[in-house]
mmCIF file of C-alpha atoms in Angstrom:
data_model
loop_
_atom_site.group_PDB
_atom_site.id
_atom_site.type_symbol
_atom_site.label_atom_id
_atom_site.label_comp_id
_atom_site.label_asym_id
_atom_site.label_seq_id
_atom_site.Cartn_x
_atom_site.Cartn_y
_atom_site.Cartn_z
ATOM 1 C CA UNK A 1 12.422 -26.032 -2.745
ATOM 2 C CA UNK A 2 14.535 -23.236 -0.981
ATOM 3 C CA UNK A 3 13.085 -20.471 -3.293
ATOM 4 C CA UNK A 4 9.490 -21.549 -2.447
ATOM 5 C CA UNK A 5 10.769 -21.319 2.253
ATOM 6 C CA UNK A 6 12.297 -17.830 1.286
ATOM 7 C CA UNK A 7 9.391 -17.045 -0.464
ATOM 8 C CA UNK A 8 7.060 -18.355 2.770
ATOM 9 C CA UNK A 9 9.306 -16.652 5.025
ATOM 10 C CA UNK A 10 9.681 -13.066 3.177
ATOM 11 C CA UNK A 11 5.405 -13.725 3.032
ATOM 12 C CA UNK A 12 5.392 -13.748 7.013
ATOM 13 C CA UNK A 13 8.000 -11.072 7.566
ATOM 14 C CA UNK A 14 5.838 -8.965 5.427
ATOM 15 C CA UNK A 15 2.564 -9.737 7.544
ATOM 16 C CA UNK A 16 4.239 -9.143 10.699
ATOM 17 C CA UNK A 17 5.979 -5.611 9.689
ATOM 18 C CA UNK A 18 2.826 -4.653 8.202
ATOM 19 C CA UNK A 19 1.195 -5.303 11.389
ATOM 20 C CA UNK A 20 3.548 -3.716 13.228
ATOM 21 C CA UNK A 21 3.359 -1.032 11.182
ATOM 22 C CA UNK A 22 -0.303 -0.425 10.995
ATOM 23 C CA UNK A 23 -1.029 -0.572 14.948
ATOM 24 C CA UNK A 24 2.259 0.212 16.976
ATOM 25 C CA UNK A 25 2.020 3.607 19.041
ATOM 26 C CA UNK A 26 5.103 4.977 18.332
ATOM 27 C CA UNK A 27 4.981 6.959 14.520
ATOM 28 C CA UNK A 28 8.670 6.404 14.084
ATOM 29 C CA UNK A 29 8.869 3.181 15.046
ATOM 30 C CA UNK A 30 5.649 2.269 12.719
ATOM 31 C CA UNK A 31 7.357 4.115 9.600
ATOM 32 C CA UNK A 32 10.663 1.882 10.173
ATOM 33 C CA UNK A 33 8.754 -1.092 10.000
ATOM 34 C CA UNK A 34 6.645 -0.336 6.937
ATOM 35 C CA UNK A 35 10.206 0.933 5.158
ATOM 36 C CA UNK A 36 11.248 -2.583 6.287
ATOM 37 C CA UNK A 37 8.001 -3.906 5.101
ATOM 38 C CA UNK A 38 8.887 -2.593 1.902
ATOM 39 C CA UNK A 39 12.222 -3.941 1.085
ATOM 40 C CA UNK A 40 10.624 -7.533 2.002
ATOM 41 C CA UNK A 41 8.045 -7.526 -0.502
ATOM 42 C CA UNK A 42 10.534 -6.351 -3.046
ATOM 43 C CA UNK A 43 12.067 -9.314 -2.353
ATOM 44 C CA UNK A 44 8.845 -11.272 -3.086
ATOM 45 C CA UNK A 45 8.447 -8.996 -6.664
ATOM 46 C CA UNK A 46 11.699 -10.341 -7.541
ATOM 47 C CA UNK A 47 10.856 -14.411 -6.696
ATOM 48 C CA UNK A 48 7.267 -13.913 -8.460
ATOM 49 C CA UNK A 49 9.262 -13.199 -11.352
ATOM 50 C CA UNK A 50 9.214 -9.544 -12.195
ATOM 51 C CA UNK A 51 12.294 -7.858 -11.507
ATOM 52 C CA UNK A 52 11.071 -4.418 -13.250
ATOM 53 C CA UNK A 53 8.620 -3.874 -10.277
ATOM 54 C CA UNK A 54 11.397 -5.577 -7.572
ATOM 55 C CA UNK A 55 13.360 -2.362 -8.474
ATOM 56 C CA UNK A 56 10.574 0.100 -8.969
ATOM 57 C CA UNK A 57 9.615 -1.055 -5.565
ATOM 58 C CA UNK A 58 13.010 -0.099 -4.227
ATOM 59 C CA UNK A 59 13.286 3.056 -5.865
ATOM 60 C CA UNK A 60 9.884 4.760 -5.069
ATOM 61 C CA UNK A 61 8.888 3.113 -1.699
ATOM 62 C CA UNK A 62 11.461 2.239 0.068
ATOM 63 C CA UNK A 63 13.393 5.239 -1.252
ATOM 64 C CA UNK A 64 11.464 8.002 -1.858
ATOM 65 C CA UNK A 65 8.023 7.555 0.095
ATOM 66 C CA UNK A 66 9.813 6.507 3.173
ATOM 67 C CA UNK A 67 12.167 9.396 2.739
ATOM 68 C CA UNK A 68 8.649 11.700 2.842
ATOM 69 C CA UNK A 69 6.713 9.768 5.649
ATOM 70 C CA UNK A 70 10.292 9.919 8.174
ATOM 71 C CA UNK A 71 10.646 13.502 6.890
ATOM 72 C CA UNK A 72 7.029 14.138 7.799
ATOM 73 C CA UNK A 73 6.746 12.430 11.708
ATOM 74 C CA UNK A 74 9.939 14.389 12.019
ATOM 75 C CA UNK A 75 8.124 17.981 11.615
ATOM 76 C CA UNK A 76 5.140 17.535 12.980
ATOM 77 C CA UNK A 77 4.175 17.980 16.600
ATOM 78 C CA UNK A 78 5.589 14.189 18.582
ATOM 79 C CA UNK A 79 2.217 12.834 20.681
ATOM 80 C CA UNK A 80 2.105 8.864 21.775
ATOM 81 C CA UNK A 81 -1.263 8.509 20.916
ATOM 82 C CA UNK A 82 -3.449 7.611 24.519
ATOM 83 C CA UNK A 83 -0.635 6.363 26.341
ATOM 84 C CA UNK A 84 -2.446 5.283 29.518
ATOM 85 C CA UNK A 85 -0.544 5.264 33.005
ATOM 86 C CA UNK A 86 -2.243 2.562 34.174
ATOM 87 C CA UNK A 87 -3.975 0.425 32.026
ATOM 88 C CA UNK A 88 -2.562 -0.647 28.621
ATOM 89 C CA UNK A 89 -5.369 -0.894 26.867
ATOM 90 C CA UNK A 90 -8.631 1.909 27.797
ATOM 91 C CA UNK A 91 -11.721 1.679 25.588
ATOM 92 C CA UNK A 92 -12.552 4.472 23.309
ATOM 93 C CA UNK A 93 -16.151 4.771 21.491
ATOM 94 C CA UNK A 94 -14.513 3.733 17.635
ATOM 95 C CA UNK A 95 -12.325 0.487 18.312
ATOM 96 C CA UNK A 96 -15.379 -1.673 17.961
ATOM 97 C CA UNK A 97 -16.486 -0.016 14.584
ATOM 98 C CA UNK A 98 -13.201 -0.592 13.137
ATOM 99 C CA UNK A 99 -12.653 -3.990 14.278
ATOM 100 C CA UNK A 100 -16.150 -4.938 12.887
ATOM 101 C CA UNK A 101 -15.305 -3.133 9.553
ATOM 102 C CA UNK A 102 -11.898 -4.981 9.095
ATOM 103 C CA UNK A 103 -13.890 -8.516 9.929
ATOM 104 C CA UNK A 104 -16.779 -7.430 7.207
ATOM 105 C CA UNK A 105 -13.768 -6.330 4.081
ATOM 106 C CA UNK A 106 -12.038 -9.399 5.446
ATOM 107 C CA UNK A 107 -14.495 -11.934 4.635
ATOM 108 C CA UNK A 108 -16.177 -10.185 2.060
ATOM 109 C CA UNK A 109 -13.102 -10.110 -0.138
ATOM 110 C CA UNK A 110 -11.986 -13.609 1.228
ATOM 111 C CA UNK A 111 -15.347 -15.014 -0.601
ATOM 112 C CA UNK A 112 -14.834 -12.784 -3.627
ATOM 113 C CA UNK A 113 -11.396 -14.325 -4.120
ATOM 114 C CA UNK A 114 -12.051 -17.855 -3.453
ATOM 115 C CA UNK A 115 -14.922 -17.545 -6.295
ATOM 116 C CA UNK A 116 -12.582 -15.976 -8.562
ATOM 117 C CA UNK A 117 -9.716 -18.779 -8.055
ATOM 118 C CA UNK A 118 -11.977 -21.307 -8.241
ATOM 119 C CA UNK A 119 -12.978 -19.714 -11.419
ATOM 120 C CA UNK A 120 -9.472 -19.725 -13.160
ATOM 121 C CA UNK A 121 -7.511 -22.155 -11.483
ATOM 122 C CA UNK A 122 -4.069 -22.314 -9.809
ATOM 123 C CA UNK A 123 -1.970 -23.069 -12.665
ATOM 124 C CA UNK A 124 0.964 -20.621 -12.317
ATOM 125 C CA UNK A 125 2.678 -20.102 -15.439
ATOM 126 C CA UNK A 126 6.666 -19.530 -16.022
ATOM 127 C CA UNK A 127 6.880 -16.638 -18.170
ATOM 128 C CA UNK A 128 10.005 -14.108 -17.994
ATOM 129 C CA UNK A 129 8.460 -10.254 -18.158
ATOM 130 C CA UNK A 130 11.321 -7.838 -19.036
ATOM 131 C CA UNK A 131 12.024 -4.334 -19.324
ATOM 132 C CA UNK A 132 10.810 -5.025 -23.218
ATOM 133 C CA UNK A 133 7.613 -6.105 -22.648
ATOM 134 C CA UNK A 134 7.108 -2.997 -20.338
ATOM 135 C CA UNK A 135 7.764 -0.982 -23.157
ATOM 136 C CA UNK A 136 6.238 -2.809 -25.681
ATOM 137 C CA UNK A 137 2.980 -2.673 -23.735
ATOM 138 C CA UNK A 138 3.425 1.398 -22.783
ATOM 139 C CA UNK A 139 4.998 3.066 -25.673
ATOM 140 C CA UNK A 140 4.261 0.906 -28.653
ATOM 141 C CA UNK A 141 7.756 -0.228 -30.053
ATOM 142 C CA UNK A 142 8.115 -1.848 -33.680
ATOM 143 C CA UNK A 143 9.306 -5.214 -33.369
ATOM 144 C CA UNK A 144 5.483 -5.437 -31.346
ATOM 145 C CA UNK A 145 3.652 -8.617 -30.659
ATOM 146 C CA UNK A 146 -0.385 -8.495 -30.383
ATOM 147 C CA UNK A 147 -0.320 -6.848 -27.001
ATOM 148 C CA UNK A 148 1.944 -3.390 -27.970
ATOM 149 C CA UNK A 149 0.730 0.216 -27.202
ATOM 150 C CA UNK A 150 -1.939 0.007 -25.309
ATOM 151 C CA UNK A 151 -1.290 2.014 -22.531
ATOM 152 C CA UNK A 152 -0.096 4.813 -23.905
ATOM 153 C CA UNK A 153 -2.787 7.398 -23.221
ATOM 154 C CA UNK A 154 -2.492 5.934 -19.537
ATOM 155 C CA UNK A 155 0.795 6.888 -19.538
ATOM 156 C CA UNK A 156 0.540 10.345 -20.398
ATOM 157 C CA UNK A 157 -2.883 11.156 -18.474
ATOM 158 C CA UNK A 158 -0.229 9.504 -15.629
ATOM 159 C CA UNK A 159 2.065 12.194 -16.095
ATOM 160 C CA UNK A 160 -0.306 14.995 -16.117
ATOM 161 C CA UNK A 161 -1.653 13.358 -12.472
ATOM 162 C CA UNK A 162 1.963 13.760 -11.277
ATOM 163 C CA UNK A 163 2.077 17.590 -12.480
ATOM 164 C CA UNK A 164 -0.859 18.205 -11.112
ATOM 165 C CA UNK A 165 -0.422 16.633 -7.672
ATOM 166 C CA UNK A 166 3.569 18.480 -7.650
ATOM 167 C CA UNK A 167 1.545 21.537 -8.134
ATOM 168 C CA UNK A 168 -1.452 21.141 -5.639
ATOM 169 C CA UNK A 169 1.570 19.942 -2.907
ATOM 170 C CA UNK A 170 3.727 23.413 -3.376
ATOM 171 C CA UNK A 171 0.494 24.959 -2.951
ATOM 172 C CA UNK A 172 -1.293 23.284 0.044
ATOM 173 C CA UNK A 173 1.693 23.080 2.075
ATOM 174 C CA UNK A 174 3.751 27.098 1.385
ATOM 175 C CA UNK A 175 2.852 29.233 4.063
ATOM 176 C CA UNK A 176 1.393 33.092 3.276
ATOM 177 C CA UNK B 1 3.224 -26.370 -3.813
ATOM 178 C CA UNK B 2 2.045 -23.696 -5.989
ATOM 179 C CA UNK B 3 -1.380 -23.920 -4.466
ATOM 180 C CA UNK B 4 0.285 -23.048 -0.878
ATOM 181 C CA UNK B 5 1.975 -20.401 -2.207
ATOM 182 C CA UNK B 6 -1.015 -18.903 -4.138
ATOM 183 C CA UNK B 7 -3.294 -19.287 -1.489
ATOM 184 C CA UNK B 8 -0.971 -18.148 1.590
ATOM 185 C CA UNK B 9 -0.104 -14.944 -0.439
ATOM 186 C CA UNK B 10 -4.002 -14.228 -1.333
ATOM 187 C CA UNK B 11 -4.615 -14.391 2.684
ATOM 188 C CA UNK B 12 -1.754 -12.702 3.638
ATOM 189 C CA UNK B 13 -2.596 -9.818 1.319
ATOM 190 C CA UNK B 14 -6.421 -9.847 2.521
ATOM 191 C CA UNK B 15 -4.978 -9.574 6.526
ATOM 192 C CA UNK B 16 -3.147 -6.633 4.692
ATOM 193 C CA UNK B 17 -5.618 -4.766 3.150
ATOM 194 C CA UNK B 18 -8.486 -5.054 6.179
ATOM 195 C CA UNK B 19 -5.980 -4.311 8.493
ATOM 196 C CA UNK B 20 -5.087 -1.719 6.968
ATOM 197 C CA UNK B 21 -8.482 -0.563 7.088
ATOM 198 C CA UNK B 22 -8.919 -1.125 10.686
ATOM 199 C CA UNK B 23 -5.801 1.399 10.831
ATOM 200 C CA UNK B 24 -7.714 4.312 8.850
ATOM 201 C CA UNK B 25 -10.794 3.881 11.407
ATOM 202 C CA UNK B 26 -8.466 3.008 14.659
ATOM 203 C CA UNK B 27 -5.392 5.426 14.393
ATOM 204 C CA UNK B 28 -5.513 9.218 15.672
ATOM 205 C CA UNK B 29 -2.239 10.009 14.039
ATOM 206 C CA UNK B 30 -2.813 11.438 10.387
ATOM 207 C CA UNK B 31 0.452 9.958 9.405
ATOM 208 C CA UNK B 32 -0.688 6.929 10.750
ATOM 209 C CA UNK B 33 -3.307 7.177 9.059
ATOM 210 C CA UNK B 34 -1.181 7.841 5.519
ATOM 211 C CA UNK B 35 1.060 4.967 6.364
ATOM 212 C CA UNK B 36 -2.103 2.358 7.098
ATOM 213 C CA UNK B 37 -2.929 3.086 3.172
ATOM 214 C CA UNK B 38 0.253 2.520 2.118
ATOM 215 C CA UNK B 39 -0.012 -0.908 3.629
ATOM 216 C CA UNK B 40 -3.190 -1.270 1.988
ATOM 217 C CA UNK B 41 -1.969 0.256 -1.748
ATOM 218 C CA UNK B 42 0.936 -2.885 -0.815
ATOM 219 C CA UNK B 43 -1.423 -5.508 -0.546
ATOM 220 C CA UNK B 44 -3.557 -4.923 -3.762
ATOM 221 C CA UNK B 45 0.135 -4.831 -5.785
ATOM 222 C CA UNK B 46 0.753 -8.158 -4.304
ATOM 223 C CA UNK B 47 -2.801 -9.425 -5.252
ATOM 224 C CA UNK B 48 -2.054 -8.168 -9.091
ATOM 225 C CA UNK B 49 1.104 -9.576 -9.204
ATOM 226 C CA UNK B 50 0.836 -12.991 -8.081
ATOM 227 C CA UNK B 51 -2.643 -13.414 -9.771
ATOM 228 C CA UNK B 52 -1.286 -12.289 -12.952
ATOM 229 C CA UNK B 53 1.109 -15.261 -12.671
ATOM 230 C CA UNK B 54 -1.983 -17.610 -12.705
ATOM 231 C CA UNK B 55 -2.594 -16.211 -16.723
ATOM 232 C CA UNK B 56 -1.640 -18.547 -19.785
ATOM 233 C CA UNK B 57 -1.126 -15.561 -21.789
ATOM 234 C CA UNK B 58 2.087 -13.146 -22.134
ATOM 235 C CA UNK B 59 -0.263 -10.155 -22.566
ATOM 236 C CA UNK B 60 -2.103 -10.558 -19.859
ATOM 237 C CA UNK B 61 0.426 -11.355 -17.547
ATOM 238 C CA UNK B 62 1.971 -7.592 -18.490
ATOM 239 C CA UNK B 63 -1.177 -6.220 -18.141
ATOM 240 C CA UNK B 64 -1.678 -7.154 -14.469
ATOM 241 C CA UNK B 65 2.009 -6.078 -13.896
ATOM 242 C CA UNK B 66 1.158 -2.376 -15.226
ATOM 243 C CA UNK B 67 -2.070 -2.192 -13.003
ATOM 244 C CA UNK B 68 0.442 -2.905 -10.749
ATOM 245 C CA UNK B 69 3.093 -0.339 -11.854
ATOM 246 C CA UNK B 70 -0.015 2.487 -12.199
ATOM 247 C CA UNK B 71 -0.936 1.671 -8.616
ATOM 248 C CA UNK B 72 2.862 2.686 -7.336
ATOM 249 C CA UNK B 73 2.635 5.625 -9.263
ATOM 250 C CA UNK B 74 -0.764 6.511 -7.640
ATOM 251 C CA UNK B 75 0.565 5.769 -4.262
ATOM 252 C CA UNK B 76 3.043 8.348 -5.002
ATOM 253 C CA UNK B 77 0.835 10.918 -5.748
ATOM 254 C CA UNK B 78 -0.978 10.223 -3.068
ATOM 255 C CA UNK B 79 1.246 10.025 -0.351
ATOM 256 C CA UNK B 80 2.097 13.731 -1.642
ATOM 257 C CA UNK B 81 -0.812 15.124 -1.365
ATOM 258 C CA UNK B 82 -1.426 13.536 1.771
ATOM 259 C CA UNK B 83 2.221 15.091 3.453
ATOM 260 C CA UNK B 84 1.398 18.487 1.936
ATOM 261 C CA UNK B 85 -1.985 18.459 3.591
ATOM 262 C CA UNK B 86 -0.470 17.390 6.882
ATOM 263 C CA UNK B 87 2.156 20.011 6.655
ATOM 264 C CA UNK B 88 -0.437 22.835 6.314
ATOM 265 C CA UNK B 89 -2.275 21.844 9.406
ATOM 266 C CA UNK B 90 0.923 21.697 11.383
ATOM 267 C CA UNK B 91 1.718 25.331 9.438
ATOM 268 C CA UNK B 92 -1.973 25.820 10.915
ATOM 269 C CA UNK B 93 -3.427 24.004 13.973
ATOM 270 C CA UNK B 94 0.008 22.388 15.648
ATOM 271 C CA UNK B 95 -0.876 19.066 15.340
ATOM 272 C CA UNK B 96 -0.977 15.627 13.845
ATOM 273 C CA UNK B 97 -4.276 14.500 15.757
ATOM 274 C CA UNK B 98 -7.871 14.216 14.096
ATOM 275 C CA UNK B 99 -9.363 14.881 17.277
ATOM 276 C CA UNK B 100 -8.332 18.582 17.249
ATOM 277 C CA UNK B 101 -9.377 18.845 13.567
ATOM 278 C CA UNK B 102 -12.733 19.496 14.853
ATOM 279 C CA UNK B 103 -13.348 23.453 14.240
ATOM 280 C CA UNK B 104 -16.349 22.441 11.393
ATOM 281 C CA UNK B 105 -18.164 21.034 14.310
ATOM 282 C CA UNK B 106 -21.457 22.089 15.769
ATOM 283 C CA UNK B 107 -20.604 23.615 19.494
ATOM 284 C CA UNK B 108 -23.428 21.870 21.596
ATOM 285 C CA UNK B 109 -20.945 21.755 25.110
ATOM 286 C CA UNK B 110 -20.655 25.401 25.747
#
């Protein structure tokens, strides 16, 4: 019963932050929120029953992107974006195309999802993942059920994608 | 209960994800911008994790948790790539609008 509210109430905190996040004025004050954001739906990880992600969660977003995106806002040139004197809210020639794009994904994907519940059904299952399975199901251990090793040329084309975007990131961003 | 929960984490992940793309279109910040994908990269690892709950298989259920672990790392990489390239227009223009970023353009005004 009280795992299911904290579960409702993490969901809601999440939507709001997110919110917050996506359309406040203020940079800063929109990269708090989302590192808030973060640590909220780690939080939900953890009650949906994988505590491998909960912590992988913590670790990259909430420590290491946030890190980058506060880092970030605080070298690059500080503008409120269109901060009006006297009205609060002035008209500019792309709001309506965005708000009509987020109403189209919205109900596209709404339909989409219904179909594909309806095609499964809600019956939400109890099982425990652990660190084991992880590995079982990346690196191909040998005590393996019928699910072991098969992401394990993921995994490495993975790690070339991280070299690669390390090296692409010291070069963009160096100066001559 | 469980269809409550299902359901109110499916819509709160779709007000996530078109939201988030209202951000790309509506923002003039390019960090902005970076941080409304983020939101949106959030929202599909919600959507893989609670639907793989809904499997009746273990290997499944671990598959839709490594989409989701994938999807961090590509958010990673991506949020990189994304600070590098909006540290070499600061290095270049001075600023973090995309309404300066406008030297490709065709001249018509002058």
């Amino acid at each position: 019963m009280w795992s299911e509210v904290l579960y409702l109430v993490l969901l809601i905190g999440v939507l709001i932050l997110s919110l917050v996040a996506i359309f406040n004025r203020e940079v800063f004050n929109a990269a708090v929120s989302l590192v808030f954001a973060f640590i909220l739906l780690s939080g939900i990880y953890l009650l949906l029953g994988s505590e491998f992600l909960a912590v992988i969660q913590l670790i990259i977003y909430a420590g290491a992107i946030a890190i980058l995106i506060l880092f970030a806002i605080m070298h690059t040139p500080a503008k409120i974006e269109s901060l009006g004197q006297a009205k609060i809210f002035d008209y500019k020639p792309h709001y309506l195309p965005a708000f009509l794009l987020g109403i189209v994904v919205f109900s596209t994907l709404l339909g989409i999802g219904f179909l594909i519940i309806k095609e499964i059904g809600i019956n939400v299952n109890n099982f425990k993942i652990t660190l084991k399975d992880f590995a079982n199901a990346l690196f191909n251990l040998k005590d393996i059920g019928n699910y072991g090793g098969r992401f394990v040329l993921v995994f490495e084309l993975a790690g070339i994608l991280i070299l690669a975007s390390v090296i692409a990131a010291i070069t963009v961003a160096k100066k001559e | 209960m469980d269809n409550i929960l299902v359901i109110s984490t499916f819509i709160v992940s779709l007000i996530m994800i078109s939201a988030g793309i209202v951000g790309i279109v509506y923002r003039r910040n390019l960090v902005a911008i970076l941080i409304s994908i983020e939101v949106i990269l959030n929202a599909i690892n919600l959507d893989f994790i609670m639907f793989s709950r809904l499997k009746n298989e273990m290997g499944q259920m671990v598959d839709g948790q490594i989409f989701a672990l994938f999807n961090i790392l590509i958010a990673a990489v991506e949020i990189t790539v994304g600070l590098a390239i909006i540290f070499a227009i600061r290095n270049t223009i001075q600023t973090s609008d995309i309404d300066k970023l406008n030297k490709l353009q065709e001249r018509v005004d002058e």
